[in-house]
Amino acid sequence: MGTNLQLRNAVWEFTLDCNLNCLHCGSSAGSSRADELTTAEAEQLCRDLKKTGCFGITLMGGEPLLRKDFWRIASLIRDLGMELTVITNGTVFDQETFSQLRSLTPRAVAVSIDAAQPELHDRIRNREGAFEKSLDFINRALKEKLPVTVITTVHKLNLTELPAIRELLMGRQIAWQIQVAGSEGRRFPRELLLDEEEFYSVGMFIAATRKKYSREQMPVIGAHDLGFNSLLLDNISLAPQWHGCQAGISVLGIQSNGAIKGCLSMDDSTVEGTIRERDIAEVWQSESSFPYSRRFSAAEAGENCASCRHLDSCKGGCNEMSLMKTGLLHNDPYCFHRIEQRLFAKELRNPWQRLLIKVRRKLATLASSEKR
């Protein structure tokens, strides 16, 4: 008996080939895998994803625009009636790129910007001139009326850059997604990971931005690795409520060699096989696939989450962060609720003090608005 879960988005690492050498790259991209999918295999994968009822495909890398068959595969995705999102570093383009992208009517074209200071962005991307090139890409894409998103990956080097990046994007009809760096890649030093207070401050920044500016002025969201059941901060992600890790529930990831995961950011212990061994529609529809998400049991939660009152709905937070930080699933230490319990334990035990905290937040917001 199969599953009837809706596959909303397949995130496809189209190639590991990349012209940059980014510090925080979870895939340690740079050179293509020797066994990357052929064009024929890529085309068949698109058709098989359509058979699952897949709503949309995200092409990322590496740098997806470096693959010679990018336009052929991107066009096929649209011809099959699926939405297309492209994630690029914004440094690989020519005069035709933007009109070709526009003809595909993508859901989003996402470009990575990690600092408003060109020198810092270039340092993180390990390529001189990367910032100016990416900014040029964004300006040209906007001129072509493409739906542009900027993705910022936050760590200790660029945490304080968030206000300046906001000013760079303000009022330009650019969606902004903020996510947190992990240490899955070989190049990223763990000492640059955000600590819990810094992590929480990212949530505070997003929440404050949403309160201060309208969605038209500055549409900003936190990625799947930010949030979870805060008492003090409004929800900062796209979804109105966190319902647990969506790997294998509404999303899946496909590596450039055809390996299938619930989420590309999770380690290889979660691989469900490859498309060369199994039809991806059969993998998606099989009740035995992605057991950590589909058949979650409270007994599987780690010590960070086992006693939490939100466990049944939250399911232990972001599994990518959980694996990266603790080596376990359903044990995410970077959880707003957990951090608040630690930082404000005494205040949060008393309902009147909880109310006082909310009132103080409201007054602070009003004061900030008046100053502006």
Short mmCIF file of C-alpha atoms in Angstrom, two decimals:
data_model
loop_
_atom_site.label_atom_id
_atom_site.label_comp_id
_atom_site.label_asym_id
_atom_site.label_seq_id
_atom_site.Cartn_x
_atom_site.Cartn_y
_atom_site.Cartn_z
CA MET A 1 0.00 0.00 0.00
CA GLY A 2 1.47 3.36 -1.05
CA THR A 3 1.47 6.82 0.47
CA ASN A 4 -0.68 9.69 -0.71
CA LEU A 5 1.67 12.43 0.46
CA GLN A 6 1.99 15.40 -1.90
CA LEU A 7 5.53 16.08 -3.13
CA ARG A 8 5.62 19.88 -3.17
CA ASN A 9 9.24 20.42 -4.12
CA ALA A 10 12.14 18.29 -5.31
CA VAL A 11 15.45 20.06 -4.66
CA TRP A 12 17.93 18.82 -7.25
CA GLU A 13 21.67 19.31 -6.89
CA PHE A 14 22.01 19.56 -10.66
CA THR A 15 25.81 19.45 -10.60
CA LEU A 16 28.67 19.88 -8.14
CA ASP A 17 30.60 21.85 -10.75
CA CYS A 18 31.14 25.39 -9.44
CA ASN A 19 33.28 28.42 -10.32
CA LEU A 20 33.40 29.57 -6.69
CA ASN A 21 34.83 27.99 -3.55
CA CYS A 22 32.43 29.20 -0.87
CA LEU A 23 33.46 28.85 2.75
CA HIS A 24 30.12 27.50 4.02
CA CYS A 25 29.21 25.23 1.09
CA GLY A 26 27.62 22.12 2.58
CA SER A 27 28.41 20.13 -0.57
CA SER A 28 32.04 21.31 -0.80
CA ALA A 29 31.24 22.02 -4.45
CA GLY A 30 33.90 22.82 -7.02
CA SER A 31 34.30 19.87 -9.39
CA SER A 32 31.62 17.71 -10.97
CA ARG A 33 31.09 14.23 -9.59
CA ALA A 34 32.51 11.62 -11.92
CA ASP A 35 29.17 9.82 -11.99
CA GLU A 36 26.74 12.70 -12.43
CA LEU A 37 23.50 11.96 -14.25
CA THR A 38 23.60 12.06 -18.03
CA THR A 39 21.20 14.26 -19.97
CA ALA A 40 19.06 11.22 -20.79
CA GLU A 41 18.94 10.22 -17.12
CA ALA A 42 18.11 13.79 -16.12
CA GLU A 43 15.24 13.88 -18.59
CA GLN A 44 13.88 10.59 -17.31
CA LEU A 45 14.14 11.87 -13.75
CA CYS A 46 11.96 14.86 -14.69
CA ARG A 47 9.32 12.52 -16.14
CA ASP A 48 9.46 10.25 -13.10
CA LEU A 49 9.08 13.22 -10.75
CA LYS A 50 6.01 14.25 -12.71
CA LYS A 51 4.61 10.74 -12.14
CA THR A 52 4.83 11.28 -8.39
CA GLY A 53 2.62 14.36 -8.71
CA CYS A 54 5.57 16.63 -7.93
CA PHE A 55 4.48 20.27 -7.88
CA GLY A 56 7.86 21.92 -8.53
CA ILE A 57 11.60 21.38 -8.94
CA THR A 58 14.45 23.53 -7.64
CA LEU A 59 17.68 23.37 -9.64
CA MET A 60 20.76 24.21 -7.60
CA GLY A 61 24.42 23.21 -7.44
CA GLY A 62 27.29 23.66 -7.33
CA GLU A 63 26.37 26.19 -9.98
CA PRO A 64 23.51 24.81 -12.12
CA LEU A 65 24.10 27.22 -15.01
CA LEU A 66 27.47 25.57 -15.66
CA ARG A 67 25.81 22.37 -16.90
CA LYS A 68 25.57 22.46 -20.68
CA ASP A 69 22.11 20.88 -20.64
CA PHE A 70 20.66 23.32 -18.09
CA TRP A 71 18.28 25.02 -20.52
CA ARG A 72 17.14 21.72 -21.98
CA ILE A 73 16.28 20.25 -18.57
CA ALA A 74 14.79 23.49 -17.23
CA SER A 75 12.55 23.72 -20.31
CA LEU A 76 11.44 20.12 -19.88
CA ILE A 77 10.45 20.79 -16.26
CA ARG A 78 8.17 23.61 -17.43
CA ASP A 79 6.85 21.61 -20.41
CA LEU A 80 5.80 18.87 -17.97
CA GLY A 81 3.78 21.45 -16.03
CA MET A 82 5.98 21.67 -12.92
CA GLU A 83 7.12 24.92 -11.32
CA LEU A 84 10.80 25.84 -11.65
CA THR A 85 13.07 27.54 -9.12
CA VAL A 86 16.73 28.25 -9.90
CA ILE A 87 19.36 28.86 -7.21
CA THR A 88 22.55 30.42 -8.59
CA ASN A 89 25.58 32.24 -7.27
CA GLY A 90 24.84 34.96 -9.84
CA THR A 91 28.28 34.99 -11.46
CA VAL A 92 27.62 32.81 -14.53
CA PHE A 93 25.63 34.62 -17.21
CA ASP A 94 25.73 36.29 -20.61
CA GLN A 95 23.46 38.63 -22.57
CA GLU A 96 20.95 35.85 -23.32
CA THR A 97 20.63 34.43 -19.80
CA PHE A 98 17.88 36.72 -18.56
CA SER A 99 15.57 36.52 -21.57
CA GLN A 100 15.99 32.73 -21.49
CA LEU A 101 15.11 32.66 -17.80
CA ARG A 102 12.10 34.89 -18.41
CA SER A 103 10.82 32.53 -21.11
CA LEU A 104 10.74 29.76 -18.50
CA THR A 105 8.47 31.81 -16.18
CA PRO A 106 10.28 30.56 -13.05
CA ARG A 107 8.68 30.67 -9.63
CA ALA A 108 11.89 32.25 -8.33
CA VAL A 109 15.46 32.98 -9.32
CA ALA A 110 17.51 32.94 -6.12
CA VAL A 111 20.93 34.54 -5.80
CA SER A 112 23.29 34.25 -2.83
CA ILE A 113 24.41 37.47 -1.09
CA ASP A 114 26.30 37.00 2.16
CA ALA A 115 27.42 40.55 2.97
CA ALA A 116 26.79 44.13 1.92
CA GLN A 117 30.52 44.78 2.04
CA PRO A 118 31.92 43.56 -1.30
CA GLU A 119 35.23 42.53 0.27
CA LEU A 120 33.55 40.35 2.90
CA HIS A 121 31.18 38.71 0.42
CA ASP A 122 34.14 37.97 -1.87
CA ARG A 123 36.09 36.54 1.07
CA ILE A 124 33.23 34.20 1.97
CA ARG A 125 32.81 33.21 -1.69
CA ASN A 126 36.59 32.97 -2.15
CA ARG A 127 36.48 34.90 -5.42
CA GLU A 128 37.44 38.54 -6.01
CA GLY A 129 34.70 40.43 -7.81
CA ALA A 130 31.96 37.93 -6.90
CA PHE A 131 29.84 40.56 -5.14
CA GLU A 132 29.78 42.99 -8.07
CA LYS A 133 29.03 40.16 -10.48
CA SER A 134 26.13 38.86 -8.37
CA LEU A 135 24.73 42.36 -7.88
CA ASP A 136 24.86 42.89 -11.64
CA PHE A 137 22.95 39.60 -12.09
CA ILE A 138 20.28 40.77 -9.65
CA ASN A 139 19.91 44.16 -11.35
CA ARG A 140 19.58 42.59 -14.79
CA ALA A 141 17.10 39.99 -13.52
CA LEU A 142 14.96 42.72 -11.97
CA LYS A 143 15.07 44.68 -15.23
CA GLU A 144 13.66 41.59 -16.96
CA LYS A 145 10.92 41.46 -14.30
CA LEU A 146 12.11 38.10 -13.00
CA PRO A 147 11.00 37.07 -9.48
CA VAL A 148 14.27 37.54 -7.58
CA THR A 149 15.08 36.05 -4.18
CA VAL A 150 18.27 36.68 -2.23
CA ILE A 151 19.55 33.94 0.07
CA THR A 152 21.86 34.86 2.95
CA THR A 153 23.65 32.16 4.94
CA VAL A 154 24.58 33.45 8.37
CA HIS A 155 27.62 32.64 10.54
CA LYS A 156 29.95 34.57 12.82
CA LEU A 157 31.70 36.36 9.94
CA ASN A 158 28.57 38.02 8.58
CA LEU A 159 26.02 38.11 11.41
CA THR A 160 26.40 41.88 11.83
CA GLU A 161 25.91 42.39 8.08
CA LEU A 162 22.16 41.68 8.23
CA PRO A 163 21.01 45.32 8.68
CA ALA A 164 23.20 46.49 5.79
CA ILE A 165 21.97 43.70 3.51
CA ARG A 166 18.41 44.72 4.40
CA GLU A 167 19.15 48.27 3.28
CA LEU A 168 20.64 46.94 0.05
CA LEU A 169 17.45 45.02 -0.76
CA MET A 170 14.84 47.38 0.67
CA GLY A 171 11.97 48.38 -1.59
CA ARG A 172 13.24 46.51 -4.64
CA GLN A 173 10.65 43.71 -4.68
CA ILE A 174 13.31 41.17 -3.74
CA ALA A 175 12.30 38.33 -1.41
CA TRP A 176 14.93 37.60 1.24
CA GLN A 177 15.54 34.19 2.77
CA ILE A 178 17.86 33.99 5.76
CA GLN A 179 19.34 30.65 6.77
CA VAL A 180 22.03 29.48 9.15
CA ALA A 181 25.35 27.93 8.15
CA GLY A 182 26.04 24.33 9.09
CA SER A 183 29.35 22.50 9.13
CA GLU A 184 28.53 19.64 6.74
CA GLY A 185 31.05 20.85 4.16
CA ARG A 186 34.79 20.30 4.40
CA ARG A 187 35.71 23.99 4.23
CA PHE A 188 33.69 25.51 7.05
CA PRO A 189 35.35 25.75 10.51
CA ARG A 190 32.97 24.79 13.32
CA GLU A 191 34.18 27.75 15.36
CA LEU A 192 32.34 30.02 12.91
CA LEU A 193 28.97 28.44 13.71
CA LEU A 194 26.57 30.72 15.54
CA ASP A 195 26.14 30.09 19.25
CA GLU A 196 22.63 29.86 20.72
CA GLU A 197 22.36 33.56 21.57
CA GLU A 198 23.57 34.58 18.10
CA PHE A 199 21.14 32.10 16.54
CA TYR A 200 18.28 33.60 18.53
CA SER A 201 19.35 37.10 17.51
CA VAL A 202 18.82 36.14 13.85
CA GLY A 203 15.23 35.28 14.73
CA MET A 204 14.87 38.58 16.56
CA PHE A 205 16.20 40.43 13.51
CA ILE A 206 13.70 38.76 11.17
CA ALA A 207 10.80 39.33 13.56
CA ALA A 208 11.77 42.98 14.07
CA THR A 209 12.12 43.52 10.30
CA ARG A 210 8.66 42.09 9.72
CA LYS A 211 7.18 44.41 12.34
CA LYS A 212 8.98 47.51 11.13
CA TYR A 213 8.49 47.12 7.39
CA SER A 214 5.58 46.02 5.25
CA ARG A 215 5.75 42.87 3.16
CA GLU A 216 5.92 45.07 0.06
CA GLN A 217 8.93 46.97 1.44
CA MET A 218 10.90 43.98 2.72
CA PRO A 219 9.55 40.44 2.31
CA VAL A 220 11.80 38.35 4.58
CA ILE A 221 11.54 34.77 5.83
CA GLY A 222 13.59 32.39 7.91
CA ALA A 223 14.48 29.04 6.39
CA HIS A 224 13.52 25.62 7.79
CA ASP A 225 16.43 25.75 10.26
CA LEU A 226 15.09 28.81 12.10
CA GLY A 227 12.25 29.06 14.59
CA PHE A 228 10.06 26.56 16.46
CA ASN A 229 7.44 27.44 19.07
CA SER A 230 8.74 30.75 20.38
CA LEU A 231 6.77 32.47 23.11
CA LEU A 232 8.39 35.83 22.42
CA LEU A 233 8.86 35.95 18.64
CA ASP A 234 6.19 35.75 15.99
CA ASN A 235 6.54 32.95 13.45
CA ILE A 236 9.30 33.92 11.02
CA SER A 237 9.08 31.19 8.36
CA LEU A 238 6.85 30.80 5.31
CA ALA A 239 4.61 28.19 6.93
CA PRO A 240 2.09 29.53 9.46
CA GLN A 241 3.18 26.84 11.91
CA TRP A 242 6.05 24.37 12.21
CA HIS A 243 4.79 20.82 11.75
CA GLY A 244 8.10 18.99 11.93
CA CYS A 245 10.82 18.19 9.43
CA GLN A 246 9.34 17.98 5.93
CA ALA A 247 12.06 15.73 4.49
CA GLY A 248 10.16 12.90 2.81
CA ILE A 249 6.84 14.51 3.77
CA SER A 250 6.49 17.31 1.23
CA VAL A 251 10.06 17.69 -0.08
CA LEU A 252 12.94 15.51 -1.17
CA GLY A 253 16.48 16.03 -2.37
CA ILE A 254 18.35 14.53 -5.32
CA GLN A 255 22.13 14.61 -5.58
CA SER A 256 23.88 15.10 -8.91
CA ASN A 257 24.66 11.36 -9.07
CA GLY A 258 20.99 10.46 -8.53
CA ALA A 259 21.17 9.66 -4.80
CA ILE A 260 17.80 10.28 -3.14
CA LYS A 261 17.43 11.97 0.25
CA GLY A 262 14.58 13.50 2.17
CA CYS A 263 16.65 16.70 2.40
CA LEU A 264 19.90 17.50 0.59
CA SER A 265 21.33 19.16 3.71
CA MET A 266 21.14 15.91 5.70
CA ASP A 267 24.10 13.52 5.70
CA ASP A 268 24.48 10.38 3.59
CA SER A 269 23.08 8.14 6.33
CA THR A 270 19.64 9.24 5.06
CA VAL A 271 20.12 8.16 1.41
CA GLU A 272 17.22 6.01 0.17
CA GLY A 273 19.10 4.62 -2.87
CA THR A 274 19.66 6.18 -6.28
CA ILE A 275 17.47 6.73 -9.31
CA ARG A 276 19.69 4.26 -11.16
CA GLU A 277 18.56 1.56 -8.76
CA ARG A 278 14.98 2.60 -7.99
CA ASP A 279 12.25 4.56 -9.74
CA ILE A 280 11.87 7.78 -7.75
CA ALA A 281 8.09 7.54 -7.92
CA GLU A 282 8.31 4.12 -6.27
CA VAL A 283 10.61 5.56 -3.58
CA TRP A 284 8.22 8.43 -2.89
CA GLN A 285 5.13 6.25 -2.80
CA SER A 286 6.65 3.47 -0.68
CA GLU A 287 5.49 3.49 2.93
CA SER A 288 8.93 2.25 4.01
CA SER A 289 10.72 5.36 2.71
CA PHE A 290 11.90 8.22 4.94
CA PRO A 291 10.95 6.48 8.20
CA TYR A 292 12.49 9.20 10.40
CA SER A 293 9.86 11.66 9.13
CA ARG A 294 6.90 9.55 8.10
CA ARG A 295 6.82 7.24 11.10
CA PHE A 296 8.13 9.51 13.83
CA SER A 297 7.73 8.25 17.38
CA ALA A 298 8.29 10.34 20.50
CA ALA A 299 10.53 7.55 21.77
CA GLU A 300 13.05 8.47 19.03
CA ALA A 301 13.60 12.02 20.34
CA GLY A 302 16.98 12.95 21.80
CA GLU A 303 17.52 14.51 25.21
CA ASN A 304 17.10 18.06 23.89
CA CYS A 305 13.52 17.34 22.82
CA ALA A 306 12.28 14.26 24.70
CA SER A 307 10.50 16.14 27.48
CA CYS A 308 9.27 19.09 25.42
CA ARG A 309 5.53 19.75 25.38
CA HIS A 310 5.74 20.57 21.65
CA LEU A 311 7.33 17.24 20.66
CA ASP A 312 4.27 15.65 19.05
CA SER A 313 3.87 18.52 16.60
CA CYS A 314 7.48 19.71 16.30
CA LYS A 315 9.07 16.23 16.04
CA GLY A 316 12.43 17.47 17.28
CA GLY A 317 12.94 20.49 15.03
CA CYS A 318 15.13 20.64 11.93
CA ASN A 319 16.75 17.24 11.38
CA GLU A 320 19.62 18.73 9.38
CA MET A 321 20.57 20.96 12.32
CA SER A 322 19.97 18.12 14.73
CA LEU A 323 22.33 15.75 12.88
CA MET A 324 24.95 18.45 12.36
CA LYS A 325 25.02 19.58 16.00
CA THR A 326 24.34 16.33 17.89
CA GLY A 327 24.71 13.40 15.47
CA LEU A 328 21.09 12.42 16.22
CA LEU A 329 17.71 12.97 14.59
CA HIS A 330 14.86 14.74 16.44
CA ASN A 331 17.25 16.46 18.84
CA ASP A 332 17.69 20.00 17.51
CA PRO A 333 19.38 22.16 20.16
CA TYR A 334 18.88 25.31 18.08
CA CYS A 335 15.21 25.79 18.91
CA PHE A 336 13.71 29.12 19.94
CA HIS A 337 11.50 27.47 22.56
CA ARG A 338 14.44 25.62 24.13
CA ILE A 339 16.68 28.70 24.07
CA GLU A 340 13.96 30.81 25.70
CA GLN A 341 13.49 28.22 28.42
CA ARG A 342 17.19 28.43 29.19
CA LEU A 343 17.64 32.20 28.90
CA PHE A 344 14.37 33.25 30.53
CA ALA A 345 13.58 30.23 32.69
CA LYS A 346 12.49 32.12 35.79
CA GLU A 347 10.39 34.68 33.92
CA LEU A 348 8.67 32.07 31.76
CA ARG A 349 7.45 30.04 34.74
CA ASN A 350 5.13 32.84 35.79
CA PRO A 351 2.21 33.68 33.43
CA TRP A 352 2.09 37.29 34.68
CA GLN A 353 5.75 37.73 33.91
CA ARG A 354 5.17 36.21 30.48
CA LEU A 355 2.51 38.87 29.90
CA LEU A 356 4.91 41.56 31.09
CA ILE A 357 7.51 40.39 28.57
CA LYS A 358 4.94 40.68 25.77
CA VAL A 359 3.94 44.17 26.89
CA ARG A 360 7.59 45.25 26.98
CA ARG A 361 8.07 43.90 23.47
CA LYS A 362 5.05 45.85 22.24
CA LEU A 363 6.28 49.08 23.85
CA ALA A 364 9.74 48.60 22.39
CA THR A 365 8.22 48.10 18.91
CA LEU A 366 6.09 51.23 19.25
CA ALA A 367 9.09 53.25 20.44
CA SER A 368 11.15 52.02 17.49
CA SER A 369 8.36 53.01 15.06
CA GLU A 370 8.10 56.50 16.54
CA LYS A 371 11.84 57.06 16.19
CA ARG A 372 11.65 56.05 12.55
#
